[in-house]
mmCIF file of N, CA and C in Angstrom:
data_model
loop_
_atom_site.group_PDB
_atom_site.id
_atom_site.type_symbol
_atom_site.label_atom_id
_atom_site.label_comp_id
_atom_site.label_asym_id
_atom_site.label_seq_id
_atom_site.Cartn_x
_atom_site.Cartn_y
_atom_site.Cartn_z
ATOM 1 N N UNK A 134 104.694 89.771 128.570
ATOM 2 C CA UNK A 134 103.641 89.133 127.790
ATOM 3 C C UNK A 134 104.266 88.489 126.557
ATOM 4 N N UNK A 135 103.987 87.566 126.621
ATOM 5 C CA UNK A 135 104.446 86.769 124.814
ATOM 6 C C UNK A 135 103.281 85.757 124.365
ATOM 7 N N UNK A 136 103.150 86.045 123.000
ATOM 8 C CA UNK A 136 102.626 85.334 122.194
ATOM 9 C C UNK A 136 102.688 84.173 121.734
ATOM 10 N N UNK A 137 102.228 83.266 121.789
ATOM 11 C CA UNK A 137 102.375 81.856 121.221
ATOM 12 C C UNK A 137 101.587 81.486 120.090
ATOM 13 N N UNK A 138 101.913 80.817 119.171
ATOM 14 C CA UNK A 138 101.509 80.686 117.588
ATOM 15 C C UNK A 138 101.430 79.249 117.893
ATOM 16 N N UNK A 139 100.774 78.973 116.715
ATOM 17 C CA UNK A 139 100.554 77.169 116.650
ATOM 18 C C UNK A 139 99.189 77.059 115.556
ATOM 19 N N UNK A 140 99.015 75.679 115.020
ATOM 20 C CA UNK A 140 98.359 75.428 114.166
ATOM 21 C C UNK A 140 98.874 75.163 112.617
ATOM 22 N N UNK A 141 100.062 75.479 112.505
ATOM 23 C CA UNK A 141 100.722 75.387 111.101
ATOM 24 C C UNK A 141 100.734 73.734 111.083
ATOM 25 N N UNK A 142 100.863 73.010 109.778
ATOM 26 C CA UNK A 142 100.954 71.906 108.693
ATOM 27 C C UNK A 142 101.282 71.873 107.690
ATOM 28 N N UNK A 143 100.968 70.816 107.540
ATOM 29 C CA UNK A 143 101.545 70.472 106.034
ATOM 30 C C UNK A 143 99.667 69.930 105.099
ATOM 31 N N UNK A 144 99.342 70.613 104.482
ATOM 32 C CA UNK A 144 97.751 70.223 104.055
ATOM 33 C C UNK A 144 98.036 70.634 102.673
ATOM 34 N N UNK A 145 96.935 69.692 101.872
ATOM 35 C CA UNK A 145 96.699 69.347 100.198
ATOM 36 C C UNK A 145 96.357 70.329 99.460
ATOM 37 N N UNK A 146 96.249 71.051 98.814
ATOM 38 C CA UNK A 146 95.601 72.365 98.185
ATOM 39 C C UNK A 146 94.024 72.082 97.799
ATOM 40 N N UNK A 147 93.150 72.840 98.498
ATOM 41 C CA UNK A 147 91.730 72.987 98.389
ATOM 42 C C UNK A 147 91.384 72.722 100.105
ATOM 43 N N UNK A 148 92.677 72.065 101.239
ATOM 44 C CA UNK A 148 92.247 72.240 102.535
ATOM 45 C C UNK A 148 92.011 73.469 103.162
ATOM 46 N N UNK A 149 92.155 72.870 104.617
ATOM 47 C CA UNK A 149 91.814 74.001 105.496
ATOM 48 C C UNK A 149 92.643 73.951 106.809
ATOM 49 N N UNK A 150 93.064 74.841 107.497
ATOM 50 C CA UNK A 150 93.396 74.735 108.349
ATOM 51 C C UNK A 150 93.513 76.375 109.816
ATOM 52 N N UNK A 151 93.762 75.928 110.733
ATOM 53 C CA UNK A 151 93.369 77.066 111.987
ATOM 54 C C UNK A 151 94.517 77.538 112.662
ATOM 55 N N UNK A 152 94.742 78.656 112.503
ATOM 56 C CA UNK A 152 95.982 79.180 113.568
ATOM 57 C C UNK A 152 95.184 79.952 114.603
ATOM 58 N N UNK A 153 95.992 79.710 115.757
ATOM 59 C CA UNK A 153 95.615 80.493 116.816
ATOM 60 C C UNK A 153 96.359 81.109 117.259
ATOM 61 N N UNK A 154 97.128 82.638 118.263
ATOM 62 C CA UNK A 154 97.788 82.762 118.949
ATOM 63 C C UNK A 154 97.307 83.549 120.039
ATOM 64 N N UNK A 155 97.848 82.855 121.682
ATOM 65 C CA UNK A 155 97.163 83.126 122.215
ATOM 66 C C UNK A 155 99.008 84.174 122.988
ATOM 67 N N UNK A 156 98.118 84.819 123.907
ATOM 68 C CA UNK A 156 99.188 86.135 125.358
ATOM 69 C C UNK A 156 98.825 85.242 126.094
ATOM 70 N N UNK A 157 99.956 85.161 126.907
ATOM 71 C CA UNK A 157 100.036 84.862 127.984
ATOM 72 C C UNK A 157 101.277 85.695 129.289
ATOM 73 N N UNK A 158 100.953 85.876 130.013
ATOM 74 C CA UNK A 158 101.612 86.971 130.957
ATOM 75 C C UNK A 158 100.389 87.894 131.312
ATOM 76 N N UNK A 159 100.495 89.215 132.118
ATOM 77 C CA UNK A 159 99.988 89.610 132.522
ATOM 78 C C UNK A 159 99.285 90.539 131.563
ATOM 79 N N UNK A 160 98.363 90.626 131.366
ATOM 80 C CA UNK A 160 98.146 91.782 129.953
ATOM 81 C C UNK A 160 96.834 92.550 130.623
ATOM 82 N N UNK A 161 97.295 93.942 130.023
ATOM 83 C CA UNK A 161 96.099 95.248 130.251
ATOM 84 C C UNK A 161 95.160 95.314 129.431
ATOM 85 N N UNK A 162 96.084 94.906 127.986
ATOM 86 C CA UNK A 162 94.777 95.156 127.028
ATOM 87 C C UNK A 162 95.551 94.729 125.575
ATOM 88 N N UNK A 163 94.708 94.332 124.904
ATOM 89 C CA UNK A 163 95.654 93.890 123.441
ATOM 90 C C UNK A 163 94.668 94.684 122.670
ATOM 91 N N UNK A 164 95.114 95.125 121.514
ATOM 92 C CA UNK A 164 94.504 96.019 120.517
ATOM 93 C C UNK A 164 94.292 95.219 119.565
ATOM 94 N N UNK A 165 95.005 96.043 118.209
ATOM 95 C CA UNK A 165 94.679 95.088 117.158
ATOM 96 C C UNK A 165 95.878 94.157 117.306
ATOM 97 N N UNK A 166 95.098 93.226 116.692
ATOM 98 C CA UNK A 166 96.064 91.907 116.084
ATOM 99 C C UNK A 166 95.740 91.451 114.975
ATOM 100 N N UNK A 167 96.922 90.444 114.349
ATOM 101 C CA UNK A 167 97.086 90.547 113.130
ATOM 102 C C UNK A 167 98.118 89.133 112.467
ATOM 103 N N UNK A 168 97.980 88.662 111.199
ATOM 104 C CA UNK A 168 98.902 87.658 110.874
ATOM 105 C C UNK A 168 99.762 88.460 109.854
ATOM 106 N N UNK A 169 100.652 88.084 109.838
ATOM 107 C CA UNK A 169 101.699 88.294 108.617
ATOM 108 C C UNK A 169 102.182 87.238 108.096
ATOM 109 N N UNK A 170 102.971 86.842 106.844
ATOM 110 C CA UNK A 170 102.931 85.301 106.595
ATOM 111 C C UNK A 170 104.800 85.920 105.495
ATOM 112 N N UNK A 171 105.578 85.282 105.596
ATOM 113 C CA UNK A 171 106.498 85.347 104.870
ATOM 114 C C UNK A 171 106.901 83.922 103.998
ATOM 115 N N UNK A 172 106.867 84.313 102.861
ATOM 116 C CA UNK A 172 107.148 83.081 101.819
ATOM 117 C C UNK A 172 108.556 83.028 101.769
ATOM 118 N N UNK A 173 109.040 81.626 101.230
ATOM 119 C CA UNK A 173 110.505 81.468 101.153
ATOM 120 C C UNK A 173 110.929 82.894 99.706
ATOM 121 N N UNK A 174 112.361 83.532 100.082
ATOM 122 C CA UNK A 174 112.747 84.111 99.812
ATOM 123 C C UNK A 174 111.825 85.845 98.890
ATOM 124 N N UNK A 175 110.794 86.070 100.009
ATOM 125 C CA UNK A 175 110.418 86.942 100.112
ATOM 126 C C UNK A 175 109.980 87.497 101.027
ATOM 127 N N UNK A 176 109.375 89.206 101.176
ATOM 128 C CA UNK A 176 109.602 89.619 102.211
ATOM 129 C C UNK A 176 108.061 89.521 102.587
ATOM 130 N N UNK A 177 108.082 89.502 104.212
ATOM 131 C CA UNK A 177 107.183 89.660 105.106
ATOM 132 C C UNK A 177 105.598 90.658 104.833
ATOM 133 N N UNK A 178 104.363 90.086 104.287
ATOM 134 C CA UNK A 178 103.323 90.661 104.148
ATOM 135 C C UNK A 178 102.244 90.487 105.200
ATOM 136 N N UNK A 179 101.957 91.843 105.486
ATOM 137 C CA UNK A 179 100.048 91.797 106.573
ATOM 138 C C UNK A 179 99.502 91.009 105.382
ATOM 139 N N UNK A 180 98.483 90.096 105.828
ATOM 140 C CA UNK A 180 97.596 88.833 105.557
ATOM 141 C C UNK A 180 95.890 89.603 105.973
ATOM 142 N N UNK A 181 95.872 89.813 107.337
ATOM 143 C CA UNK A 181 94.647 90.248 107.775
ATOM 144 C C UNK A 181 94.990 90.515 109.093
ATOM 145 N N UNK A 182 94.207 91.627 109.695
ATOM 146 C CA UNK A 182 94.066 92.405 110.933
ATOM 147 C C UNK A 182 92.289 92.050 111.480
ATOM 148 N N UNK A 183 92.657 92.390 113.198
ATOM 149 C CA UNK A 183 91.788 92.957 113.414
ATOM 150 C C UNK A 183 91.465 94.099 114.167
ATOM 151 N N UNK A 184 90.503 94.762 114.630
ATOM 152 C CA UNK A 184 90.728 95.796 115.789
ATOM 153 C C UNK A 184 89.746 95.075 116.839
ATOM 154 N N UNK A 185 90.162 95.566 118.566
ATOM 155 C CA UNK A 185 89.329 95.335 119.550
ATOM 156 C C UNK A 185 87.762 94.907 119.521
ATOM 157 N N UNK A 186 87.385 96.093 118.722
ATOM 158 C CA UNK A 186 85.496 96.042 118.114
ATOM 159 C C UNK A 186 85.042 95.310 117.017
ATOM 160 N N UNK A 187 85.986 94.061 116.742
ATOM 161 C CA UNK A 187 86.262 93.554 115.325
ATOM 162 C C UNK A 187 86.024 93.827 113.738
ATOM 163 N N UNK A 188 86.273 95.093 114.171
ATOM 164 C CA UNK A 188 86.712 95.408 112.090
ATOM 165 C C UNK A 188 87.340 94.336 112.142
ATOM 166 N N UNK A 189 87.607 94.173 110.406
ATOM 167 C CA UNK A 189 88.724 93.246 109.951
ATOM 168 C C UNK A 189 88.943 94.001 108.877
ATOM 169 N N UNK A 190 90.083 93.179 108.558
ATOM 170 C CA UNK A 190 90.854 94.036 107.031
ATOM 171 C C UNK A 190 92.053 92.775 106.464
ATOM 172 N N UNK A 191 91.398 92.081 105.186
ATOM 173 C CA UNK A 191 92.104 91.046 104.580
ATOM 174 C C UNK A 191 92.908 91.571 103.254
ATOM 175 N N UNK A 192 94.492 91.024 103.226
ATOM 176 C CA UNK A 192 94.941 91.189 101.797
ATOM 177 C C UNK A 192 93.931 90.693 100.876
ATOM 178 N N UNK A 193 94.105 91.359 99.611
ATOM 179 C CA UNK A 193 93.500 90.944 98.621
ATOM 180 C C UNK A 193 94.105 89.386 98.083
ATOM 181 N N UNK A 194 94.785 88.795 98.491
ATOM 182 C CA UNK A 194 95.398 87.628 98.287
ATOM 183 C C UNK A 194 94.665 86.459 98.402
ATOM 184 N N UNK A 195 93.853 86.762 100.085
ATOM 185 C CA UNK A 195 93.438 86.182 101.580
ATOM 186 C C UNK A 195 91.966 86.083 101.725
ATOM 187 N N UNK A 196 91.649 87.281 100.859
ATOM 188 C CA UNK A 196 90.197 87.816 100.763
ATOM 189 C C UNK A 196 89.123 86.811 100.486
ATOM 190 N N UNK A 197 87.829 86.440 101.086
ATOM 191 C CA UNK A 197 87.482 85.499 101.142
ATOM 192 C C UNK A 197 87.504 83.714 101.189
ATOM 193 N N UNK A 198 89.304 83.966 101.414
ATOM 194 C CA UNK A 198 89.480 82.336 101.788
ATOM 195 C C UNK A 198 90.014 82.376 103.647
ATOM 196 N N UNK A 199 90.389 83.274 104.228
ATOM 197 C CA UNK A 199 90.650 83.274 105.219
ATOM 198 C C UNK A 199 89.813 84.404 106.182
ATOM 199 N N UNK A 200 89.547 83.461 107.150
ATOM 200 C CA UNK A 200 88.838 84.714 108.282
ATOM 201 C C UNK A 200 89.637 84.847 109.814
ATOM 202 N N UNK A 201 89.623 86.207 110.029
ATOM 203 C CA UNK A 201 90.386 86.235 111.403
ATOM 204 C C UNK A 201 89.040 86.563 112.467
ATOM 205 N N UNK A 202 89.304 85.492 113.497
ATOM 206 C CA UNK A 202 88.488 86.366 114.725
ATOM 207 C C UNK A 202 89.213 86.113 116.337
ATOM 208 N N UNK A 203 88.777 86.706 117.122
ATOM 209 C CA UNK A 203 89.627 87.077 118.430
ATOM 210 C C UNK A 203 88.307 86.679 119.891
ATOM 211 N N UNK A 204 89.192 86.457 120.589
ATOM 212 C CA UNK A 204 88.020 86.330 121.926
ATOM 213 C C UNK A 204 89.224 87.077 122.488
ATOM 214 N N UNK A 205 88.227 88.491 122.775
ATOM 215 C CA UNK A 205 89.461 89.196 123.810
ATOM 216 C C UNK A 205 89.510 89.083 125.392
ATOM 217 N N UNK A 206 88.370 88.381 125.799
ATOM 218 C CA UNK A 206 88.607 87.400 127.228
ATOM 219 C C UNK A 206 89.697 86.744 127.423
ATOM 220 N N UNK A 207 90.281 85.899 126.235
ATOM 221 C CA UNK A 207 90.800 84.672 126.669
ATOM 222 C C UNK A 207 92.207 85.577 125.592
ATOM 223 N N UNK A 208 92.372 86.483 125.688
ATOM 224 C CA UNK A 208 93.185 87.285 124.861
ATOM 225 C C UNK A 208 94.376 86.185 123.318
ATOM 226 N N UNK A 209 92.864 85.637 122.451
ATOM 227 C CA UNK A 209 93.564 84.740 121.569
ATOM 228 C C UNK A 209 92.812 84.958 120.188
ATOM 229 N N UNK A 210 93.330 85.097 119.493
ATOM 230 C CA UNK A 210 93.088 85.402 117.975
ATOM 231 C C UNK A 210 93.248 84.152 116.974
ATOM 232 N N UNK A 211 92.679 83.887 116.145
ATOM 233 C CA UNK A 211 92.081 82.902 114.774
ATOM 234 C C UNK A 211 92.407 83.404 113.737
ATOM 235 N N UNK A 212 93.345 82.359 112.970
ATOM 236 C CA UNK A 212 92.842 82.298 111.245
ATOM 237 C C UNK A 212 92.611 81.270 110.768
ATOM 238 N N UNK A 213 91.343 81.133 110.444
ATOM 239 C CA UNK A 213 90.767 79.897 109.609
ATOM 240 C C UNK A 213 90.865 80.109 108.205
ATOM 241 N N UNK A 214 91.781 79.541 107.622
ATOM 242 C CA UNK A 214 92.322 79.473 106.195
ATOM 243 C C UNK A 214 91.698 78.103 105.163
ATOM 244 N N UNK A 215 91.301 78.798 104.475
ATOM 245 C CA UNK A 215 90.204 77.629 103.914
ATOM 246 C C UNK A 215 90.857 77.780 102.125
ATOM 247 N N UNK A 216 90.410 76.552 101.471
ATOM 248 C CA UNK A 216 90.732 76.856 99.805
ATOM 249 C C UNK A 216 91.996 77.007 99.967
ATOM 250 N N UNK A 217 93.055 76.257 100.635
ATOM 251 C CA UNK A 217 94.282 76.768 100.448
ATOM 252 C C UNK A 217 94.967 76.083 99.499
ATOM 253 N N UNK A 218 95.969 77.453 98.900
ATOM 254 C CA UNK A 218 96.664 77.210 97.632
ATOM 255 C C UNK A 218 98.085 77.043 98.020
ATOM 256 N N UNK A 219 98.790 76.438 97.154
ATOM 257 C CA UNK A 219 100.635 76.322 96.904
ATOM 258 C C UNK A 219 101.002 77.694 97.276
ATOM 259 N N UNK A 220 100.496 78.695 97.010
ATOM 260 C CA UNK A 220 101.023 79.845 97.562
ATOM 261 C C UNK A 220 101.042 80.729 99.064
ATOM 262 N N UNK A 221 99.757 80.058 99.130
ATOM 263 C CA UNK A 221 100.204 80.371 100.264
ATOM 264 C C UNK A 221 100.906 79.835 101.661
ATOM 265 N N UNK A 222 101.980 79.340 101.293
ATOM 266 C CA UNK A 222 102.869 78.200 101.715
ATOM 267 C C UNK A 222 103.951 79.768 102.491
ATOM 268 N N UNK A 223 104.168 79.555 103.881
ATOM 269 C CA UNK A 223 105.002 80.459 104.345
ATOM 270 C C UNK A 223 105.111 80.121 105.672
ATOM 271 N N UNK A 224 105.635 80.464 106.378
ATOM 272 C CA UNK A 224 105.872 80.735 107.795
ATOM 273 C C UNK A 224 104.722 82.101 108.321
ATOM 274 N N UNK A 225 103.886 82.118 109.053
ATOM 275 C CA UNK A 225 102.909 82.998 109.735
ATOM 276 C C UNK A 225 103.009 83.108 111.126
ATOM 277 N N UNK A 226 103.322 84.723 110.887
ATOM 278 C CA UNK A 226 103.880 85.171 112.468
ATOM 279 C C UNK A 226 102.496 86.435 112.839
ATOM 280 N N UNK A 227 101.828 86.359 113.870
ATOM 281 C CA UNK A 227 101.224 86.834 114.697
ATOM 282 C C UNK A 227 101.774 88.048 115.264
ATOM 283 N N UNK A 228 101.131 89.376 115.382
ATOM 284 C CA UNK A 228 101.550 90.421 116.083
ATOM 285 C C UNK A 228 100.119 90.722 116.959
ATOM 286 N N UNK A 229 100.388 91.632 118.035
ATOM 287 C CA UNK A 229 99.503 92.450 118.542
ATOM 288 C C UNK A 229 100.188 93.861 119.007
ATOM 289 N N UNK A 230 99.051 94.713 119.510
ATOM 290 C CA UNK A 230 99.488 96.033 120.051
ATOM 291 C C UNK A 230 99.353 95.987 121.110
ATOM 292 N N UNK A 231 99.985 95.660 121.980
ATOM 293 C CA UNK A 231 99.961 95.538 123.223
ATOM 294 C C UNK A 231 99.809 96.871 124.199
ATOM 295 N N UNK A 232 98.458 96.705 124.817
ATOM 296 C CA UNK A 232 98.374 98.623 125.902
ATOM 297 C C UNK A 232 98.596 97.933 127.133
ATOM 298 N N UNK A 233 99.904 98.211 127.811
ATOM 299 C CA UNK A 233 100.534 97.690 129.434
ATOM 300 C C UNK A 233 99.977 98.405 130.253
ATOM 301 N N UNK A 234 98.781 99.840 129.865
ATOM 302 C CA UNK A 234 97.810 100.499 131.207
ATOM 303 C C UNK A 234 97.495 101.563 130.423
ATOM 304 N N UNK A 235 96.619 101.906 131.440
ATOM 305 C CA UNK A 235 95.206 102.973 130.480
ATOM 306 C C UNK A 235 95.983 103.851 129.729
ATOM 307 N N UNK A 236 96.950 104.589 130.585
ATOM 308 C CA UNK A 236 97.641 105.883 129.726
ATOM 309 C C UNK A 236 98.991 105.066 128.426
ATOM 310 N N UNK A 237 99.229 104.321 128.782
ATOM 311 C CA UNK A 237 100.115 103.776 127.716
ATOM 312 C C UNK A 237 99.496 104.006 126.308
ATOM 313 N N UNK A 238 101.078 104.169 125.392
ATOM 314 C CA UNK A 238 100.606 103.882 123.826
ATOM 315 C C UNK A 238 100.839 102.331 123.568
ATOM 316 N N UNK A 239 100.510 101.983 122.355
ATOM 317 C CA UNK A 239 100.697 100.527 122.332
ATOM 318 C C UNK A 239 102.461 100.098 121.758
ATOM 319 N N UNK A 240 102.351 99.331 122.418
ATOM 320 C CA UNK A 240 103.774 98.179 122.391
ATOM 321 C C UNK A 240 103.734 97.081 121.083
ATOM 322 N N UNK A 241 104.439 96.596 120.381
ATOM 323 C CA UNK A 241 103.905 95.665 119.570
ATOM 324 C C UNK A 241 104.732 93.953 119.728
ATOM 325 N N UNK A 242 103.543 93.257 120.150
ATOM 326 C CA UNK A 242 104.396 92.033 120.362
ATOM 327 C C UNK A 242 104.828 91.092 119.095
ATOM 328 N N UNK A 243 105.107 90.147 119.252
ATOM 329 C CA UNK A 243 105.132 89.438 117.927
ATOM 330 C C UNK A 243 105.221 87.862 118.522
ATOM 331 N N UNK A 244 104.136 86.793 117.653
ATOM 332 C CA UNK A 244 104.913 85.459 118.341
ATOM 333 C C UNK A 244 105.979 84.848 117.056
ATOM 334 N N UNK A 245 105.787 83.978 117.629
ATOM 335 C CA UNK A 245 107.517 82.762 116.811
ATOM 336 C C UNK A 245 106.016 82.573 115.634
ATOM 337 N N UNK A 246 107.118 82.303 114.946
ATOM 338 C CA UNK A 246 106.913 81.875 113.390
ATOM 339 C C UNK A 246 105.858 80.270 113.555
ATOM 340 N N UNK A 247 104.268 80.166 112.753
ATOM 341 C CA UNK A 247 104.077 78.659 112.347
ATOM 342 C C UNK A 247 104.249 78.536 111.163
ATOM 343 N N UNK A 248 104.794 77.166 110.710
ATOM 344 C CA UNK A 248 105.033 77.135 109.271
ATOM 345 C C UNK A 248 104.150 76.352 108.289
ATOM 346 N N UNK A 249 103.599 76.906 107.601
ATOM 347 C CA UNK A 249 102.060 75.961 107.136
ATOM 348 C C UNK A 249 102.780 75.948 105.348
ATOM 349 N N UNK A 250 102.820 74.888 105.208
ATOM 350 C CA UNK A 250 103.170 74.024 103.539
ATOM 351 C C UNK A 250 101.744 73.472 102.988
ATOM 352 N N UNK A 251 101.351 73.741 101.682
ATOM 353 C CA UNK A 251 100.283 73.753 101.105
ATOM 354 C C UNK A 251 100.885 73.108 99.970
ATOM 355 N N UNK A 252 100.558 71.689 99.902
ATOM 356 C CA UNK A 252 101.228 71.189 98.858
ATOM 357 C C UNK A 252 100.268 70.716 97.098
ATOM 358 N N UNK A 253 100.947 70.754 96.363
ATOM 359 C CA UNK A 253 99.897 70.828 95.126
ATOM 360 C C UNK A 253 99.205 69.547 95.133
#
């Protein structure tokens, strides 16, 4: 199973823009998923999660400018990033917990890096 990312740009500060990443391969079940976003020369932060039954859970950073949601049919997850600032300018990498069958614990995938520039 691997993840594919996409949706990163280059957009004005006060835009908006949509990441998606979708599985593709054979999958049993995806759990939570989640973005992480790494800025140049710092380290790698959770952004926002979700779980199967869609809780969510946003950094306080993220918190009301970005929403995550998932269609677990089509096993693909959303962040609609809105009000975006110079900061939050990073590369955003996608994880899930991947369950390969009922008794399994979860696996954690990760896709490739999108790189979204938020310019002033």
């Amino acid at each position: 199973v691997q993840l594919q990312a996409s949706g990163g740009g280059l957009v004005q500060a006060g835009g908006s823009l949509r990441l998606s990443c979708a599985a593709s391969g054979t999958v049993f079940r995806i759990n939570t998923v989640g973005w992480y976003r790494q800025a140049p020369g710092k380290q790698h932060d959770l952004i926002a999660h979700i779980t199967r039954d869609g809780s969510t859970w946003y950094h306080d950073s993220v918190n009301g400018r970005f929403t995550i949601s998932r269609d677990n049919a089509k096993n693909t997850v959303w962040l609609q990033m809105n009000s975006l600032k110079p900061e939050d300018t990073a590369v955003y990498y996608c994880y899930a917990d991947e369950q390969k069958s009922p008794d399994s614990t979860n696996s954690p995938l990760w896709g490739q890096g999108t790189l979204v520039t938020v310019s002033s």
